[in-house]
mmCIF file of C-alpha atoms and ligand atoms in Angstrom:
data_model
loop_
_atom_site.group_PDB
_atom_site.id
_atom_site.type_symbol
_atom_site.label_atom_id
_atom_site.label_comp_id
_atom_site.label_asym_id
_atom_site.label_seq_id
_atom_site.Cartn_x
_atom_site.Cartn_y
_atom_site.Cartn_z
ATOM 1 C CA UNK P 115 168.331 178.980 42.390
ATOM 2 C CA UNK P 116 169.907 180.129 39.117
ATOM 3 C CA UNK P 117 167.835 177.581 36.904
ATOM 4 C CA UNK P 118 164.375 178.560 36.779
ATOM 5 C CA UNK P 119 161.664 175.869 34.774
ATOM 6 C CA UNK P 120 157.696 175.298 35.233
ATOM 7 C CA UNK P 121 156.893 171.714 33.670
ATOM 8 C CA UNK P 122 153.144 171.722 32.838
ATOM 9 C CA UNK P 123 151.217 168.729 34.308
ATOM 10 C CA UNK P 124 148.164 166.703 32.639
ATOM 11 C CA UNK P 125 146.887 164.498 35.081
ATOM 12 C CA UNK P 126 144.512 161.265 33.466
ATOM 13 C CA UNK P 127 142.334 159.250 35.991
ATOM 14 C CA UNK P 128 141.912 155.909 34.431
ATOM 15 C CA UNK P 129 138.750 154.178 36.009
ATOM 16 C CA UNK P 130 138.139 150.637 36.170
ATOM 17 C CA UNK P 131 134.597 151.599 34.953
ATOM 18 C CA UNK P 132 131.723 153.841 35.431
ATOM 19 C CA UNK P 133 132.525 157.095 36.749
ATOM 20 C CA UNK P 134 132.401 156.282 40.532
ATOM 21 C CA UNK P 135 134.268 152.951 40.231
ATOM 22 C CA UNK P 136 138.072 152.218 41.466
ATOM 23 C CA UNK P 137 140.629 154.277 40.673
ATOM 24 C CA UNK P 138 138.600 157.624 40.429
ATOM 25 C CA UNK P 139 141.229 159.579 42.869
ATOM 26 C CA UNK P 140 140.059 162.755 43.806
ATOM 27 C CA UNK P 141 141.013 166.370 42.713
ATOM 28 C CA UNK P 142 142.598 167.016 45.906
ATOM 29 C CA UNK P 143 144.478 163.956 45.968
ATOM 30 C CA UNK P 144 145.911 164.883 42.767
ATOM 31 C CA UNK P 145 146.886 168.491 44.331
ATOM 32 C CA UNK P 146 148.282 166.792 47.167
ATOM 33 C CA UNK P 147 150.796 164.855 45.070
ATOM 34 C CA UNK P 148 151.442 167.802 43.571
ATOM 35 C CA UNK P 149 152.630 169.501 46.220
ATOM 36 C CA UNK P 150 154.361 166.425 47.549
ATOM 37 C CA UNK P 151 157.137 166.457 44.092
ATOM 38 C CA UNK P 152 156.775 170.411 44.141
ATOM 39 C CA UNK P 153 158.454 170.088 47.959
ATOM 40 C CA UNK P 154 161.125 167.320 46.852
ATOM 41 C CA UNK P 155 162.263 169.329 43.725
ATOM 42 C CA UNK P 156 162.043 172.412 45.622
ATOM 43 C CA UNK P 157 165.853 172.677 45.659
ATOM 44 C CA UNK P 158 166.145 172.116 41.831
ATOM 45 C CA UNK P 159 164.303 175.332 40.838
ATOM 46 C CA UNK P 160 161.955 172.625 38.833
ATOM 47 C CA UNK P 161 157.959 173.811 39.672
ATOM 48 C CA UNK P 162 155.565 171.443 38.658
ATOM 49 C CA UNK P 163 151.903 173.203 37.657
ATOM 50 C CA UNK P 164 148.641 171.687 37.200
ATOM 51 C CA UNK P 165 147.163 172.080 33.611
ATOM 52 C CA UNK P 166 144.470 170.246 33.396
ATOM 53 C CA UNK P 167 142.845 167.004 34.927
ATOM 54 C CA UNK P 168 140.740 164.266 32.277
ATOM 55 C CA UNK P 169 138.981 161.104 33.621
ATOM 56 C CA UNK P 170 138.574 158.250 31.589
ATOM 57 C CA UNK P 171 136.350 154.966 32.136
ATOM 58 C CA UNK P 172 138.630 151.993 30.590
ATOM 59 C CA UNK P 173 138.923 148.597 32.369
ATOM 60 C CA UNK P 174 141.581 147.395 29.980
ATOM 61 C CA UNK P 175 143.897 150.235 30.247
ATOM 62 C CA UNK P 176 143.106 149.963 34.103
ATOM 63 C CA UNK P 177 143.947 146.533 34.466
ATOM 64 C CA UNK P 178 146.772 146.250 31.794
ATOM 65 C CA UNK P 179 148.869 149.482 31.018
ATOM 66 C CA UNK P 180 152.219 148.170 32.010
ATOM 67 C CA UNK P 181 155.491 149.434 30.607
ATOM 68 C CA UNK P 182 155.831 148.165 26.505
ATOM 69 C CA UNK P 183 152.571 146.898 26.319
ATOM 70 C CA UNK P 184 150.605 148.259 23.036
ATOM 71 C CA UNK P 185 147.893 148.945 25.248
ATOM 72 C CA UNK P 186 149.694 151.562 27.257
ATOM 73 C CA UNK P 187 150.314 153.042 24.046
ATOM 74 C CA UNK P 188 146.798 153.300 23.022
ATOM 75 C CA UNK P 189 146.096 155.319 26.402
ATOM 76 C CA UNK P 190 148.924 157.510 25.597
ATOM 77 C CA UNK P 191 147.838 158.060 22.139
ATOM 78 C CA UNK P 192 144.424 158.997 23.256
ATOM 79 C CA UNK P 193 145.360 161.248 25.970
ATOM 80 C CA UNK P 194 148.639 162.728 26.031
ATOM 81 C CA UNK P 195 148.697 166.824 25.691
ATOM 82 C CA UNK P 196 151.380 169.254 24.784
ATOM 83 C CA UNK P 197 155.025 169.049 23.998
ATOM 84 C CA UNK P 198 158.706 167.661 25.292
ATOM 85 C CA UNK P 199 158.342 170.160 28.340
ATOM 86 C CA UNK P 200 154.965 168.622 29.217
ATOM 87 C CA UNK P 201 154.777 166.018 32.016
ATOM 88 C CA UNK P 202 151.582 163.614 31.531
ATOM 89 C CA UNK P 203 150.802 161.297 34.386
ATOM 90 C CA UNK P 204 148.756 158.593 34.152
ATOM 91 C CA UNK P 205 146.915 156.728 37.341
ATOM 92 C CA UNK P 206 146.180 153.202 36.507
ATOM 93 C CA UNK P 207 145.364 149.967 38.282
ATOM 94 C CA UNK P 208 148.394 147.133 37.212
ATOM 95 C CA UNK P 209 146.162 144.609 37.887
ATOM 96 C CA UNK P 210 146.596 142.167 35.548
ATOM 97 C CA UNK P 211 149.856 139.977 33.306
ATOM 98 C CA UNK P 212 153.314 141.743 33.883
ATOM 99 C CA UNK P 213 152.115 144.933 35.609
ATOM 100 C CA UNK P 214 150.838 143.014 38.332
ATOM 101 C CA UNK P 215 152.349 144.472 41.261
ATOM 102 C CA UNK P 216 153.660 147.470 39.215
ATOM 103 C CA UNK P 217 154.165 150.954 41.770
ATOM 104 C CA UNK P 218 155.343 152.708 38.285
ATOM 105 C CA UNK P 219 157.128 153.528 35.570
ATOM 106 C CA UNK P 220 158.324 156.431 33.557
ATOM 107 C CA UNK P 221 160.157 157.061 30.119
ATOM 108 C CA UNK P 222 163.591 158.576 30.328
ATOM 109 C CA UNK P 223 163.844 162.355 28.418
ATOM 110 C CA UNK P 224 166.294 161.208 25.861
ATOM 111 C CA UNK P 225 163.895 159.101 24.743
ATOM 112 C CA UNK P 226 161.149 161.813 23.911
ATOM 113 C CA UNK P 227 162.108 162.920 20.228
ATOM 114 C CA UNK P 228 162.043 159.354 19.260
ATOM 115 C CA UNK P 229 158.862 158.215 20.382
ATOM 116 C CA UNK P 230 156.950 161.453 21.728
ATOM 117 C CA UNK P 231 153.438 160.043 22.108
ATOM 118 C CA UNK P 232 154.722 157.412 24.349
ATOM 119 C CA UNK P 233 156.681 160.002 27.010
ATOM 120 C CA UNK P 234 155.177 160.044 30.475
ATOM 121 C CA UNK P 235 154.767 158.427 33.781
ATOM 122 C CA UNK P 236 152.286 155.910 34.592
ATOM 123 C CA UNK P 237 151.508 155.300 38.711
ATOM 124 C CA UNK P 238 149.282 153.117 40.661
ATOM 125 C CA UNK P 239 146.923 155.012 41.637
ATOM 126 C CA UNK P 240 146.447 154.607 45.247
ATOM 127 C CA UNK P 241 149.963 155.481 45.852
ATOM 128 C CA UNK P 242 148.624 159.180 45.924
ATOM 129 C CA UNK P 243 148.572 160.727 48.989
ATOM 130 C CA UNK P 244 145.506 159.316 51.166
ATOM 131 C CA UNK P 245 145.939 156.056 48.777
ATOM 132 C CA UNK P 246 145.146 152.698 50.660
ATOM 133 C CA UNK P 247 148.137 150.771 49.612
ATOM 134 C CA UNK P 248 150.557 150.401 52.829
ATOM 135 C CA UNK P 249 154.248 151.854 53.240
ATOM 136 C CA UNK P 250 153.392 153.961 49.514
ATOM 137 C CA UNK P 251 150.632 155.964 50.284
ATOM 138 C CA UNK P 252 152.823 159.517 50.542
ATOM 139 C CA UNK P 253 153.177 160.376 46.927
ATOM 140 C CA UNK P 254 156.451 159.430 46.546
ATOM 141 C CA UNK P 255 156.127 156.899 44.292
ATOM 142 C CA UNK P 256 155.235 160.299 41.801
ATOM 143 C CA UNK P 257 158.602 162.018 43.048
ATOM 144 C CA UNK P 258 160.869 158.487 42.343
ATOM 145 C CA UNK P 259 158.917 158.191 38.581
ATOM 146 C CA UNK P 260 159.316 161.661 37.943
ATOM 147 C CA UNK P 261 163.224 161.646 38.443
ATOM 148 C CA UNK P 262 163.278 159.293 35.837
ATOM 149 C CA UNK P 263 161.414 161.475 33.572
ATOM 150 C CA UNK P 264 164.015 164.153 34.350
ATOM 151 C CA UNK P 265 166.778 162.039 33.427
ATOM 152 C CA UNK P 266 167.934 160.113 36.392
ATOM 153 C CA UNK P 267 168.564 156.191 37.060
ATOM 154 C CA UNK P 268 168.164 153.671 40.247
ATOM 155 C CA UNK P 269 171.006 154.592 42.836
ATOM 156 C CA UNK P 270 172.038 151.253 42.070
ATOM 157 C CA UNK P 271 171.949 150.968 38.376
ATOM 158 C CA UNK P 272 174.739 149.142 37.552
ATOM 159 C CA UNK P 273 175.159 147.681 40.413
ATOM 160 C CA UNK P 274 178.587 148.248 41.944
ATOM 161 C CA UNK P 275 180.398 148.580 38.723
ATOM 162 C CA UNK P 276 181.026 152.482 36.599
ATOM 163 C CA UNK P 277 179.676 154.406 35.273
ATOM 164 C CA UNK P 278 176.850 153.540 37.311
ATOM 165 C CA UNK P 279 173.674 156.478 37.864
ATOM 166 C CA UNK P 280 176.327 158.551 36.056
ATOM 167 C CA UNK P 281 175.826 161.189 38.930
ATOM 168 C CA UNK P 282 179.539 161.484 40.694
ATOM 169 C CA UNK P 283 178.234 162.131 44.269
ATOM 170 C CA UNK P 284 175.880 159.215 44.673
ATOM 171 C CA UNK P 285 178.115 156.264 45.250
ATOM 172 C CA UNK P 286 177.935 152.957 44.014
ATOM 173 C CA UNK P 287 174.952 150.208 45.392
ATOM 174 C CA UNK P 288 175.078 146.761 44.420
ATOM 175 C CA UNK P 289 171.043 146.207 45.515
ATOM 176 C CA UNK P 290 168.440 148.300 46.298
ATOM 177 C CA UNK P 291 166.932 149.499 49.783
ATOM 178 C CA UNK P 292 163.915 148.175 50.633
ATOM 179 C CA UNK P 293 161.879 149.017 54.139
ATOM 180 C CA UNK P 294 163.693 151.486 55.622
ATOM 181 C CA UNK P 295 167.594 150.055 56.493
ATOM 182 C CA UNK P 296 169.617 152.013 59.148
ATOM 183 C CA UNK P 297 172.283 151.763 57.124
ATOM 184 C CA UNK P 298 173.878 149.905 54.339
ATOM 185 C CA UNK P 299 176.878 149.561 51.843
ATOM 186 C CA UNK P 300 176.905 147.063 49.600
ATOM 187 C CA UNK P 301 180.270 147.398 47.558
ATOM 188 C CA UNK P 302 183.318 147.744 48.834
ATOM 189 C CA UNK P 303 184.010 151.245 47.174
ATOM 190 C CA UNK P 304 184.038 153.954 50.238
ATOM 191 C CA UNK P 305 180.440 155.582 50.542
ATOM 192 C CA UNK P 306 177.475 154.461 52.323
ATOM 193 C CA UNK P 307 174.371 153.088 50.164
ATOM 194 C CA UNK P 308 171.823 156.439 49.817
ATOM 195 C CA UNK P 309 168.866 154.633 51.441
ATOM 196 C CA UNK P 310 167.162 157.514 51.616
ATOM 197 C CA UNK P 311 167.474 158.948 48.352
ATOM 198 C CA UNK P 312 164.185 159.636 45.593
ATOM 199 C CA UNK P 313 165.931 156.836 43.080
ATOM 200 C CA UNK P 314 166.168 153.965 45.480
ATOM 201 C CA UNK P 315 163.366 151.839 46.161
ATOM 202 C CA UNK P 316 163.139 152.259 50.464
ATOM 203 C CA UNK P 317 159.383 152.768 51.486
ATOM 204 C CA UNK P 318 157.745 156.177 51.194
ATOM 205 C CA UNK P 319 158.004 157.513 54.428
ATOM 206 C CA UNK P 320 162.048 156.911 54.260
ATOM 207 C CA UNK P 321 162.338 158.621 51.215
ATOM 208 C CA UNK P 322 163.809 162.121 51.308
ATOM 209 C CA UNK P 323 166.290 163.467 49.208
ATOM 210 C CA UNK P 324 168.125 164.045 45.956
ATOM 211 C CA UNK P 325 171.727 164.671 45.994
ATOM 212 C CA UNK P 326 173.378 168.024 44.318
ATOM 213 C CA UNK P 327 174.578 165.713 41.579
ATOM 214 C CA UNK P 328 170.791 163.912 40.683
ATOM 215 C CA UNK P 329 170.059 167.715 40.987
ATOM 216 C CA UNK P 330 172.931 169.039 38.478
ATOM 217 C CA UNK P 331 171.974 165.646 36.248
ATOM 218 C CA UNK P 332 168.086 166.814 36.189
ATOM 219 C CA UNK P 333 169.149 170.663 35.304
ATOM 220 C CA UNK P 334 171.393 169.181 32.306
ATOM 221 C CA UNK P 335 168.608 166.935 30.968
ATOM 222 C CA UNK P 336 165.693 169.405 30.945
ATOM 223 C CA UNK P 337 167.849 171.979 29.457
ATOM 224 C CA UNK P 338 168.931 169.422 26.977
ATOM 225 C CA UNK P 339 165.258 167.477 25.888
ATOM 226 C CA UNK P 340 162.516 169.410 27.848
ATOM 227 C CA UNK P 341 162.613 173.047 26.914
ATOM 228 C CA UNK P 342 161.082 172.785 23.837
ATOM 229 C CA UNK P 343 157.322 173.230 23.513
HETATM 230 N N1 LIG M 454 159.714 150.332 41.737
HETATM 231 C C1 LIG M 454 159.313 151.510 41.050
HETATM 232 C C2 LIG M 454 160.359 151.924 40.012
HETATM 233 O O1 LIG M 454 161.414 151.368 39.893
HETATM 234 C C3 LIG M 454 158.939 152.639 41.995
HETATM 235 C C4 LIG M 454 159.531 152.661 43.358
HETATM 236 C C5 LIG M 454 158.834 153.714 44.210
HETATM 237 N N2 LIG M 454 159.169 153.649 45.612
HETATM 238 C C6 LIG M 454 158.440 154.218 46.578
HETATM 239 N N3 LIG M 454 158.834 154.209 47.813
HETATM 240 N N4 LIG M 454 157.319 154.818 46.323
HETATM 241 O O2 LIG M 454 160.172 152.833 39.210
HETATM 242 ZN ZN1 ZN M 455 162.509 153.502 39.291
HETATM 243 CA CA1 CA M 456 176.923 157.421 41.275
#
């Protein structure tokens, strides 16, 4: 590959309380993730390497740190380390209010110079690998988050109208994949629904690829927002 970029990980376990309560994933389930996204960006000359690990007791952030909620940004306040480059992941809970039901969600890299404190992806945490939540339990809910981070959108943003994921060889989707479909094509425009892609919402274990566009897309937005320090 002829682009070449580590992205430093911090990895913060939110607890639902003391230190052996829910949510306390292991080191090795963290690793395991790891090397689940380091496999699925393999092809994108994007390596992903472990920095450090902190574990934090909160029940509120737990329970609550869905996406725009000011409690999310007190965890990210407290936690986050280094720069635009950095990736911080956060495994929560969603248990309660809008988050409820929540796999994840990420902030977008153009967003980062604007609000930096509040760049990251959030997960649920037993969507790590050896997690006990059915049909998400292979990491990949990390991968699909994390091409957000790097700049991508839903293969169906936009539904069936332009510009779309703004990635030329992904057609256009008017709904998302759920399960694992055969096949599907939901607008009329030629091209076949991507049911298996990272960025559409099928269940892990039918999950398994980016396209050479979502790759040349991810290249262009590190090298644009997450090369700094
Ligand atoms: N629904 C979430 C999102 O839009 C994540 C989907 C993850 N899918 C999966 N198979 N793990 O960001
Ligand atoms: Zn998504
Ligand atoms: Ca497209």
């Amino acid at each position: 590959e002829v682009f070449n970029a580590t992205i430093p990980i911090y990895w913060h376990v939110i607890c639902a309380g003391d230190a052996i309560s829910e949510g306390n994933i292991s080191d090795s389930q963290i690793e395991a993730n790891l090397d689940v996204i380091n496999k699925d960006y393999s092809a994108s000359g994007v390596r992903y390497a472990l920095e450090g690990i902190t574990r934090t007791a909160n029940a509120s952030w737990f329970a609550n740190a869905g996406p725009q909620t000011s409690l999310q940004a007190d965890m990210k306040k407290e936690l986050r380390q280094g720069g635009a480059n950095a990736l911080n992941i956060y495994t929560v809970g969603f248990r309660n209010g809008p988050s409820r039901g929540l796999l994840g969600y990420s902030t977008f890299p153009s967003a980062y110079q604007g609000a930096p404190q509040d760049d990251g992806v959030v997960i649920l945490y037993s969507t790590v690998p050896g997690g006990d939540l059915p049909k998400f339990n292979l990491g990949k809910t990390l991968t699909h988050e994390v091409g957000h981070w790097v700049g991508l959108y839903h293969t169906f943003e936009g539904g069936c109208l332009e510009p779309g994921d703004y990635v030329d060889d992904t057609p256009p989707e008017a709904l998302p994949s759920f399960g694992c479909p055969a096949s599907k094509h939901t607008c009329t425009s030629p091209g076949m629904d991507l049911v298996h892609n990272f960025m559409d919402y099928a269940d892990d274990d039918c999950m398994s690829e980016f396209t050479s566009g979502q790759i040349a897309r991810m290249v262009s937005q590190i090298s644009t927002y997450r090369l700094g320090p």
